[in-house]
Short mmCIF file of C-alpha atoms in Angstrom, two decimals:
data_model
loop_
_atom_site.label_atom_id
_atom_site.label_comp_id
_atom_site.label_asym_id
_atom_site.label_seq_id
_atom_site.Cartn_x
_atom_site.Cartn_y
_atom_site.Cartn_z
CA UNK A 1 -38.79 -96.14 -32.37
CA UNK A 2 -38.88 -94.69 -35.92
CA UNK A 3 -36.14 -92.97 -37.40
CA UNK A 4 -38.76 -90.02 -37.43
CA UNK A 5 -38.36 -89.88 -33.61
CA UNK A 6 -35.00 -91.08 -33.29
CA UNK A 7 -34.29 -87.91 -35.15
CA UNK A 8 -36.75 -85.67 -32.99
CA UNK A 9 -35.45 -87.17 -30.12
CA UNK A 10 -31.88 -86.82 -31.00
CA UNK A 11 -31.99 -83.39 -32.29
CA UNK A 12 -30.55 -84.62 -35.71
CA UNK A 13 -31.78 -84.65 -38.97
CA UNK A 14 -33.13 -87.64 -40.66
CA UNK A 15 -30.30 -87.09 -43.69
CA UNK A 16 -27.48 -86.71 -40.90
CA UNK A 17 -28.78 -90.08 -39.17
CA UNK A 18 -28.85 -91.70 -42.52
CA UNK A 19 -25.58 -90.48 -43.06
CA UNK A 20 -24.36 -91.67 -40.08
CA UNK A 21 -25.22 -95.14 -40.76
CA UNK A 22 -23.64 -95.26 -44.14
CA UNK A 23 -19.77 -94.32 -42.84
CA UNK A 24 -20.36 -97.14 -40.18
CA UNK A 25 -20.98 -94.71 -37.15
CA UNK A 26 -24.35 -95.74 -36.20
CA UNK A 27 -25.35 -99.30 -36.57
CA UNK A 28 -28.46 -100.15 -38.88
CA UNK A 29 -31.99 -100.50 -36.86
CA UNK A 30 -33.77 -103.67 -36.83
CA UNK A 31 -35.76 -104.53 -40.21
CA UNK A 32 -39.61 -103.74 -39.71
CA UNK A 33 -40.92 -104.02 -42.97
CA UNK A 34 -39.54 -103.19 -46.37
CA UNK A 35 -38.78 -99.97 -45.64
CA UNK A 36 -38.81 -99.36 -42.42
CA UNK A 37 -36.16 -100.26 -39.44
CA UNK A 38 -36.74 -99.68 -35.36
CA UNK A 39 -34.37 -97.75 -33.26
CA UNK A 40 -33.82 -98.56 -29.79
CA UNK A 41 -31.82 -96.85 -26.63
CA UNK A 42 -28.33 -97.95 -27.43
CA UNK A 43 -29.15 -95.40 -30.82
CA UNK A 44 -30.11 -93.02 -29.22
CA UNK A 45 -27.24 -93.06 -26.91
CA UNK A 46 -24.72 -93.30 -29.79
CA UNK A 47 -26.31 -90.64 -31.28
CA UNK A 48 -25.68 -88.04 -28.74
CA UNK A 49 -21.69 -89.20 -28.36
CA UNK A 50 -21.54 -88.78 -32.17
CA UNK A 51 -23.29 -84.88 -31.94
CA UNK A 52 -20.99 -84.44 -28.97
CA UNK A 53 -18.09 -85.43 -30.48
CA UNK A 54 -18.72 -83.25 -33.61
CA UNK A 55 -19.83 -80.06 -31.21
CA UNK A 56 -17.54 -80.08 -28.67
CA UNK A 57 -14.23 -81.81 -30.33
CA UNK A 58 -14.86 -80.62 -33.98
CA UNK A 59 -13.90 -83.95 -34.65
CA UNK A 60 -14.04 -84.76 -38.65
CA UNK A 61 -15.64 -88.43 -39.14
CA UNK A 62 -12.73 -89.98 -39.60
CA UNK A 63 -11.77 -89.49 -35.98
CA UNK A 64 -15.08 -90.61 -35.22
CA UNK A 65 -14.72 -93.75 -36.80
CA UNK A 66 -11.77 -94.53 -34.56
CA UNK A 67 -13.64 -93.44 -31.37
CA UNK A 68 -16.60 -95.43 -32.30
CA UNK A 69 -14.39 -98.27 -33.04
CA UNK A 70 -12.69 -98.74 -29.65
CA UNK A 71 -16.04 -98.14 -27.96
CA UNK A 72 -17.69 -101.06 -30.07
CA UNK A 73 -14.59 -103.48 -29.63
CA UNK A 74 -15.17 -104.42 -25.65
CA UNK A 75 -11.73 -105.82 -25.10
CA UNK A 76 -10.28 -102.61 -25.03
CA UNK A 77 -10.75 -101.32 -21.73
CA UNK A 78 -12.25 -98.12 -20.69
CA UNK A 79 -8.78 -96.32 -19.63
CA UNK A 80 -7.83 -97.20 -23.09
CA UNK A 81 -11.01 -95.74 -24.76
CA UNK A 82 -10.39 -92.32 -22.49
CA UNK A 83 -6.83 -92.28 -23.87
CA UNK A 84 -7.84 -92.63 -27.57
CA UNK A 85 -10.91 -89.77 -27.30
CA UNK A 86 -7.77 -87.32 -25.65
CA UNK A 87 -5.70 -88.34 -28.20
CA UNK A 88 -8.13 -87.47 -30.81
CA UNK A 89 -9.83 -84.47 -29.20
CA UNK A 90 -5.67 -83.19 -29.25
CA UNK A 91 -4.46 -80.33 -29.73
CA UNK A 92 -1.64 -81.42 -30.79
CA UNK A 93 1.72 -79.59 -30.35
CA UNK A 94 4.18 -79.85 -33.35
CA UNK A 95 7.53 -80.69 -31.31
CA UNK A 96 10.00 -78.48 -32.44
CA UNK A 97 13.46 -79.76 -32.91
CA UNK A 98 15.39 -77.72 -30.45
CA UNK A 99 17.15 -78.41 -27.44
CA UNK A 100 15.28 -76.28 -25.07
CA UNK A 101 11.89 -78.22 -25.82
CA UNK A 102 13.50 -81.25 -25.50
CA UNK A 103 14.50 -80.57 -22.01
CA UNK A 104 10.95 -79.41 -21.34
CA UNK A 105 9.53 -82.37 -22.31
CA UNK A 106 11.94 -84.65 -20.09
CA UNK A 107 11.18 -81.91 -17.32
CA UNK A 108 7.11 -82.77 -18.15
CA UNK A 109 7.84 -86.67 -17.95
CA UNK A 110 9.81 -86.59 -14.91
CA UNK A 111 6.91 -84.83 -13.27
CA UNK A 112 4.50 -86.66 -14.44
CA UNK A 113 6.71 -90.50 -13.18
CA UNK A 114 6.98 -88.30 -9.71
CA UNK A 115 3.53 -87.47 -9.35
CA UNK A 116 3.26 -91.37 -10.34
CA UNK A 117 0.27 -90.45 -12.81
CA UNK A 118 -1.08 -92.95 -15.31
CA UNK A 119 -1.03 -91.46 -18.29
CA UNK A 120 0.28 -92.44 -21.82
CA UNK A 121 3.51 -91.23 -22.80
CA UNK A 122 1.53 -90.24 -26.34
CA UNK A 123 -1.14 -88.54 -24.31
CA UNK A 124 -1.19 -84.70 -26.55
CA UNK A 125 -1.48 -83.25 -22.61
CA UNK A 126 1.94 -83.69 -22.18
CA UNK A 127 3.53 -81.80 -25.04
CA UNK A 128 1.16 -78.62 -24.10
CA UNK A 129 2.53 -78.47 -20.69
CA UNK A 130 5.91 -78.87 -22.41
CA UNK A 131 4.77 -76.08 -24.26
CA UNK A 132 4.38 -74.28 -21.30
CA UNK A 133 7.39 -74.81 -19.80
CA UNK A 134 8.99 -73.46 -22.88
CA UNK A 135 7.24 -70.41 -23.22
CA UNK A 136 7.44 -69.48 -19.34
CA UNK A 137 11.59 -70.06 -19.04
CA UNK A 138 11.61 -67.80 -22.76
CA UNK A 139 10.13 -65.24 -20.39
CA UNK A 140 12.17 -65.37 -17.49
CA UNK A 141 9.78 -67.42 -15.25
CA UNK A 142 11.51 -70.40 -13.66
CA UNK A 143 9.31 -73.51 -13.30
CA UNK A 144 9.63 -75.18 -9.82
CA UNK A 145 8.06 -78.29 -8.37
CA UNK A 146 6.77 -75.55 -5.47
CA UNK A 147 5.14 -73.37 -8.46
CA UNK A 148 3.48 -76.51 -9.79
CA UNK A 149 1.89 -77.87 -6.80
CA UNK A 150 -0.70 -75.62 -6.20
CA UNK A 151 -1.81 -76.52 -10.32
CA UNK A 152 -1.25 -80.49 -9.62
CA UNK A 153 -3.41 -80.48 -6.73
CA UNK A 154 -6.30 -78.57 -8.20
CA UNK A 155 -6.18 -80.27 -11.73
CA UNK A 156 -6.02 -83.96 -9.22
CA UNK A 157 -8.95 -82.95 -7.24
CA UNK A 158 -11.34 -81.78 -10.34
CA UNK A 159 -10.22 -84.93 -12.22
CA UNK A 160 -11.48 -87.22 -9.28
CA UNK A 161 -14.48 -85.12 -9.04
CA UNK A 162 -15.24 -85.83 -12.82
CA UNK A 163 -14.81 -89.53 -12.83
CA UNK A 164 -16.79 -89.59 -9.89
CA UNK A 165 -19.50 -88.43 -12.93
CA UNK A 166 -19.46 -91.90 -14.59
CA UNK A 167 -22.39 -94.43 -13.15
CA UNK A 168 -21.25 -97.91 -12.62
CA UNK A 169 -22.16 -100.10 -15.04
CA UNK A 170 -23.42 -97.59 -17.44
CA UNK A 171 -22.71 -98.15 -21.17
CA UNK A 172 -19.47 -97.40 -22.81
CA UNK A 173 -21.04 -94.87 -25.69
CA UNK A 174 -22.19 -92.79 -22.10
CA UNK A 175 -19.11 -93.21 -20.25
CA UNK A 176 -16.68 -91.88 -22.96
CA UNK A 177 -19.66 -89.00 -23.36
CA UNK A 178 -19.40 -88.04 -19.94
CA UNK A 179 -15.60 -87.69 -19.85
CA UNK A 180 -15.47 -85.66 -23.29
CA UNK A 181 -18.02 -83.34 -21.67
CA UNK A 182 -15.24 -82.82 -18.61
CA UNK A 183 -12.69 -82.60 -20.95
CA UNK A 184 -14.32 -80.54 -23.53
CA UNK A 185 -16.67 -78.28 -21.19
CA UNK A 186 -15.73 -78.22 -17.50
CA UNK A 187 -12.30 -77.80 -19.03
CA UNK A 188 -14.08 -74.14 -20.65
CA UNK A 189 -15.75 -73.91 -16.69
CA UNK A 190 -12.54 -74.51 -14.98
CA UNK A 191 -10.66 -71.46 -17.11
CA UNK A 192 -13.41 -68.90 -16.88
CA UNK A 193 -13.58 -69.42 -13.37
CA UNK A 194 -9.67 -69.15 -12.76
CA UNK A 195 -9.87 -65.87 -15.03
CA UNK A 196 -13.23 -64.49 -12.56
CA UNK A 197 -11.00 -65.75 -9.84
CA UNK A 198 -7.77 -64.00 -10.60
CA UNK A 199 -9.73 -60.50 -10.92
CA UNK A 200 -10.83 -61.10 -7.62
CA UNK A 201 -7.54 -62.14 -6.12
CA UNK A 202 -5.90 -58.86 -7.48
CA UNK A 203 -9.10 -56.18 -6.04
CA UNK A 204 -8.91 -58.10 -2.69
CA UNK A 205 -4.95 -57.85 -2.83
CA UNK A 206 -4.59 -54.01 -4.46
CA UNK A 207 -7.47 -52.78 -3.99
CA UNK A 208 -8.48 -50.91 -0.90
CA UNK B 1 22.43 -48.46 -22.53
CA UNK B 2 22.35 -47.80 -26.55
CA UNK B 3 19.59 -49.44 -28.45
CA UNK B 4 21.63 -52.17 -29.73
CA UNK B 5 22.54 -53.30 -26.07
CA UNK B 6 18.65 -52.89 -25.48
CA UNK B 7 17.71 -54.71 -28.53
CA UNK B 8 20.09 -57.69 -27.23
CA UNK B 9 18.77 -58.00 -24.01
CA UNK B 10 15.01 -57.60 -25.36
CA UNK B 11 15.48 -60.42 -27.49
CA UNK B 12 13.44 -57.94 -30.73
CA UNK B 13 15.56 -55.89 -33.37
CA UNK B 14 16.50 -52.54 -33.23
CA UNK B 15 13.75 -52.26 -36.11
CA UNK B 16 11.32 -53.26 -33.93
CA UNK B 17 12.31 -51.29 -31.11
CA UNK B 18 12.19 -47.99 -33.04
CA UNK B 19 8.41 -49.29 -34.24
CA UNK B 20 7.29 -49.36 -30.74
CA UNK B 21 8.70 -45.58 -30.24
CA UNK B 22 7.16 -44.65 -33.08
CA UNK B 23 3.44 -46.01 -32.20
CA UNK B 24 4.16 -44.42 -28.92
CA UNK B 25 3.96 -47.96 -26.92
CA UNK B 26 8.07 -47.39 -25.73
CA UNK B 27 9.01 -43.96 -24.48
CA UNK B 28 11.96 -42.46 -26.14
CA UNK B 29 15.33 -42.84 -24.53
CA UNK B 30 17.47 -39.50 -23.04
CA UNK B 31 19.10 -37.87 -25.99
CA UNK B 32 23.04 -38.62 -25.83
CA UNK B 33 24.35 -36.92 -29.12
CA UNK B 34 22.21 -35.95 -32.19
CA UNK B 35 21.64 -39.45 -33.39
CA UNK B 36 22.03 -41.55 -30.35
CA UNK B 37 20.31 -42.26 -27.09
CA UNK B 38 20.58 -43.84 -23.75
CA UNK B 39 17.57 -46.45 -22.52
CA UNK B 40 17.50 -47.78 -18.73
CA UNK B 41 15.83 -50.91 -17.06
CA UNK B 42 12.19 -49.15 -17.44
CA UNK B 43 12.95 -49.35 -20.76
CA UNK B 44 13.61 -53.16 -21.01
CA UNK B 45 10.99 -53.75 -19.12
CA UNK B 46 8.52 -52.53 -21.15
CA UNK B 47 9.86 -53.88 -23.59
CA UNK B 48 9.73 -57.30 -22.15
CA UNK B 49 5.75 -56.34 -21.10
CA UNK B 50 4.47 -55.59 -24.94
CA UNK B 51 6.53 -59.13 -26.28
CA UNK B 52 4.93 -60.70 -23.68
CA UNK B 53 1.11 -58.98 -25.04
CA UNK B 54 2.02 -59.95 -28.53
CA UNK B 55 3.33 -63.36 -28.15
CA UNK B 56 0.87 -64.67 -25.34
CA UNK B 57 -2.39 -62.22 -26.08
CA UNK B 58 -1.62 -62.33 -30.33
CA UNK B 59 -3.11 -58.60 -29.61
CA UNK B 60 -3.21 -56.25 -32.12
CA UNK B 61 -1.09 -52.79 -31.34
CA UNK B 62 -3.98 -50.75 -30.70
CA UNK B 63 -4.85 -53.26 -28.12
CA UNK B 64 -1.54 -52.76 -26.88
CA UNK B 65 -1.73 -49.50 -26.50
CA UNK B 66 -4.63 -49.33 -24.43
CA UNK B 67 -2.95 -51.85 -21.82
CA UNK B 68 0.37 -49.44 -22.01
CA UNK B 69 -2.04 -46.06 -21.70
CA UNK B 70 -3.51 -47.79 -18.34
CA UNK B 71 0.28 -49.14 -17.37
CA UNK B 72 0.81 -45.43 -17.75
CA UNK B 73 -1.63 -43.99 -16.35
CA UNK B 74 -0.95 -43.95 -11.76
CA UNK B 75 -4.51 -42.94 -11.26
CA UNK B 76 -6.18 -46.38 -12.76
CA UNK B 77 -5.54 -48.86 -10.04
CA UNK B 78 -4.07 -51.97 -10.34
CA UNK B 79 -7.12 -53.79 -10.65
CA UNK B 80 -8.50 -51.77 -13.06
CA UNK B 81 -5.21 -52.20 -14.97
CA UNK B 82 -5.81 -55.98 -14.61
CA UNK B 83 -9.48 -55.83 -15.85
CA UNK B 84 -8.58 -53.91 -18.83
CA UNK B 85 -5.54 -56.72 -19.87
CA UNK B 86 -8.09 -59.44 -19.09
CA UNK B 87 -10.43 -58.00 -21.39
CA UNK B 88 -8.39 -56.99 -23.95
CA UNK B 89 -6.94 -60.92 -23.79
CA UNK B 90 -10.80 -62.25 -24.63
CA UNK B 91 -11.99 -64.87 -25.73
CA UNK B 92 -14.82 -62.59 -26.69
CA UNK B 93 -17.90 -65.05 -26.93
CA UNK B 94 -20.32 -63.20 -29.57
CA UNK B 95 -23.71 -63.51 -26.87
CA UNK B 96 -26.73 -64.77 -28.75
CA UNK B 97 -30.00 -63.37 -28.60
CA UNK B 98 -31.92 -66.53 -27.07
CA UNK B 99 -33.33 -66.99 -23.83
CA UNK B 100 -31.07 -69.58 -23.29
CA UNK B 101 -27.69 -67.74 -23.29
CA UNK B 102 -29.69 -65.35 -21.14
CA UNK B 103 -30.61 -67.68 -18.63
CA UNK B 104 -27.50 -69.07 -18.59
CA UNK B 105 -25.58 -65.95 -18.08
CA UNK B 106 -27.83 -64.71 -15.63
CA UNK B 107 -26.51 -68.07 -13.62
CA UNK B 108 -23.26 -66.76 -14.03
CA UNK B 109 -23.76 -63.54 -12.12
CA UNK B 110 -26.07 -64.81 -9.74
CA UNK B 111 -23.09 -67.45 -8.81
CA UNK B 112 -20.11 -64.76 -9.14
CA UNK B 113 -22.52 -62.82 -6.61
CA UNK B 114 -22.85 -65.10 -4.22
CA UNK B 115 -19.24 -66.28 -4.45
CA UNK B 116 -18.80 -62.70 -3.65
CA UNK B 117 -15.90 -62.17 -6.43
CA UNK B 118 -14.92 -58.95 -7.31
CA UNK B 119 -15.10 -59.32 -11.13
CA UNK B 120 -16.55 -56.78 -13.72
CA UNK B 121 -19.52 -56.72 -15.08
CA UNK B 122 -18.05 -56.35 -18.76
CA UNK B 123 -14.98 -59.32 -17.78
CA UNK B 124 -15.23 -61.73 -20.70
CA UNK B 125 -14.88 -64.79 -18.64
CA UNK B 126 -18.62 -64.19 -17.47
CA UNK B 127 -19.63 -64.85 -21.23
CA UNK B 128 -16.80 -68.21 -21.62
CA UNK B 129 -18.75 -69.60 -18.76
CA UNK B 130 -22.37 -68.78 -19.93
CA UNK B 131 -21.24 -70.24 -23.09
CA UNK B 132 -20.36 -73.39 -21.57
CA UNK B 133 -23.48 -73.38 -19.38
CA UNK B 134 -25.37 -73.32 -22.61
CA UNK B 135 -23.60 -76.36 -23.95
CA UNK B 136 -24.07 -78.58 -20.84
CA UNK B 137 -27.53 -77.81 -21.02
CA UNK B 138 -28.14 -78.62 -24.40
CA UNK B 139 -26.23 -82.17 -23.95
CA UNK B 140 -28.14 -83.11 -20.74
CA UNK B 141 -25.64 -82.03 -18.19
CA UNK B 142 -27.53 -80.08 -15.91
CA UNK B 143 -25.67 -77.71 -13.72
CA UNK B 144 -25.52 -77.38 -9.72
CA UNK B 145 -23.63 -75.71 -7.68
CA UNK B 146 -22.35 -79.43 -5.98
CA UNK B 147 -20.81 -80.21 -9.05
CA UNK B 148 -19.23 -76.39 -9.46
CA UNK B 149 -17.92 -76.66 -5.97
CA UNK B 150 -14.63 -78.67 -6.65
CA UNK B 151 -13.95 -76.09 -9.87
CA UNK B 152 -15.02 -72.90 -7.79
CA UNK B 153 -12.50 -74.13 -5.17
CA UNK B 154 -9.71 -74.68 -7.61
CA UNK B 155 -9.81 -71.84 -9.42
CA UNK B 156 -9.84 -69.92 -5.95
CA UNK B 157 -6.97 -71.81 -4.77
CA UNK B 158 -4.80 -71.07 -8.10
CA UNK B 159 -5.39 -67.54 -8.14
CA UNK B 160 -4.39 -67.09 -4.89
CA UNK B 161 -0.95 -68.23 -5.45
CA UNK B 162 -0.65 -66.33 -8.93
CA UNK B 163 -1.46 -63.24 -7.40
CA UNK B 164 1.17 -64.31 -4.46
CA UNK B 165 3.61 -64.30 -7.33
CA UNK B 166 3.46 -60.36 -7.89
CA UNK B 167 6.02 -58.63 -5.24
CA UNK B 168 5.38 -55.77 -3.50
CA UNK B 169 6.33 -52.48 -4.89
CA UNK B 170 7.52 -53.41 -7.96
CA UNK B 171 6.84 -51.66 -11.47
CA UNK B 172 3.72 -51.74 -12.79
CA UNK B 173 4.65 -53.03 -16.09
CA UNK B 174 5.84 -55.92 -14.22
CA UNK B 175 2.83 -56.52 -12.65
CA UNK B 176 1.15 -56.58 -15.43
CA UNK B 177 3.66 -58.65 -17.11
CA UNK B 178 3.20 -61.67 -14.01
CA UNK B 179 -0.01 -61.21 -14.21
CA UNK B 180 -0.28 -61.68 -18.00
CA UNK B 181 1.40 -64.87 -17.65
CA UNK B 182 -0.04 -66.04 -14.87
CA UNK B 183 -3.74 -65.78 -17.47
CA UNK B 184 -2.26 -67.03 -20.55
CA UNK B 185 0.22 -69.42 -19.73
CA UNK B 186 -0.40 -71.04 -16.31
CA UNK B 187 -4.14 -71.60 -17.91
CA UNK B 188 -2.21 -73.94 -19.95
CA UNK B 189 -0.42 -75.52 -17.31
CA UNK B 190 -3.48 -75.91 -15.68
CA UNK B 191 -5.21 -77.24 -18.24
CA UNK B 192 -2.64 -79.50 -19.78
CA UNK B 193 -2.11 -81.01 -16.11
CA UNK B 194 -6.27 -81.30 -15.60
CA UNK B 195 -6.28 -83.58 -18.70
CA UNK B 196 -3.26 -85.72 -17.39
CA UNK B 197 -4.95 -85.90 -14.02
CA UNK B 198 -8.35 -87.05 -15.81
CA UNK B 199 -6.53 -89.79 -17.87
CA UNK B 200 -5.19 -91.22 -14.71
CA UNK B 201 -8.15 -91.17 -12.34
CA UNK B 202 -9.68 -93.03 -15.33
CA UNK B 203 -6.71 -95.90 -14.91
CA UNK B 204 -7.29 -96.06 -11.16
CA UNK B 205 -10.92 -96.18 -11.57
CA UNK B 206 -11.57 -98.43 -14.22
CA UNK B 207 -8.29 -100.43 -14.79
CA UNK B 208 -7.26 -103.28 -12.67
#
């Protein structure tokens, strides 16, 4: 295809496209004639990570760049990839230097070893549960392993329902699309429905 | 106790305690000489209740106020008390005019119906989850109720246990208080724990 309908298809502007291809985001077309190049799929495709990375991360480019790098260099694998697009997509927590954070943090890492979970000990996830625990024991809520579980299962059984999203075989650019939309979105879903779910917990509990 | 034992166990400033009197959010303690007065537990725990609004809900005092007129007020019910701190929490989406949003948050309260839920009309979750609707759509995600299931079920589950966290007969500012944290800060929990439990279903899935 022409850029014309790479850009109708895409929902992006000729000048963004063009753009695009300049910082190294979107690979040049093939030549077809002094001016004019042909688009294919695997455009298209990138296209639609790079839109959803700017809509739904607010990503600047530069954090592009480094998504789009590990999804063009195929030996890193895809667990990797994920990792880097969390890492990016943050937020991150600035660790304060104080003692009580610090033994959140341990208390987040311990959990995380016990519940044997694979996740990098960089991954930004961990420091907003740390967070968490922080703010909670400020306010007089102990944290227990028995007031967790009911979190850890629901937050295990989502995340298997999400990577059961990804199509075998599919190609990277749509893999790493698909998890920054369960990240990113369901991640929105998953909150308004708790919030819709807590209202009705309370009228069915005080409510006569 | 005096203020300055009140002020110590509050954890705010004597400053900030006479503030709250002032704006009418605290009531004012028993006179005990011309320029002193005596505060009890209901005092502290209100106390505790509006740091809690103003450190988790970043809510504006007349917001406040609102949440301590309904705390106040025995004939609003509980869960009209916890509608009212839900919505004064937000996020408020701003709803488009497009027939999109529309459709989408006619989805909303078609699936909140059928769930049965007990949620009001005006609860600003309806429009987080419209939003995202909107968003899925627009990326090529379309939505069914298969893939809401497993999020549907874990937001039910949650809540359950939150609202298992509030003990019978206790005050109302405490309610609200559990409550409150139950929204603001075990949402963070929740999610911080969903995007752990993504980034390691993506290592058992796709690493060896």
């Amino acid at each position: 295809m022409l850029i014309s309908e790479l850009s109708d298809r895409s929902g992006l502007t000729v000048q963004t496209i063009k753009f695009y291809i300049r910082e190294g985001l979107l690979p040049r077309g093939e030549a077809a004639g002094a001016t004019r190049a042909r688009y294919d799929r695997r455009h298209l495709e990138r296209l639609r990570l790079i839109r959803a990375l700017r809509e739904l991360g607010d990503l600047p480019v530069a954090a592009i760049q480094k998504i789009i790098a590990a999804v063009d260099d195929e030996g890193a694998g895809l667990p990797e990839l994920f990792g880097a697009t969390q890492h990016a997509l943050g937020p991150h927590v600035e660790p304060p230097d104080d003692p009580h954070w610090r033994a959140a943090r341990e208390d987040v890492d311990a959990l995380v070893r016990e519940l044997g979970w694979r996740a990098s000990e960089r991954a930004p996830a961990r420091d907003l549960l740390a967070q968490a625990f922080v703010a909670l024991r400020r306010l007089g809520f102990p944290i227990t392993l028995r007031d967790l579980r009911p979190y850890v299962r629901a937050a295990a059984d989502v995340a298997e329902h999400e990577i059961g999203r990804v199509a075998d075989g599919e190609p990277r650019d749509r893999t790493v699309h698909t998890l920054l939309v369960s990240t990113v979105l369901y991640e929105q879903v998953l909150t308004a429905l708790h919030r819709l779910a807590q209202e009705d917990a309370a009228a069915r509990r005080f409510a006569p």
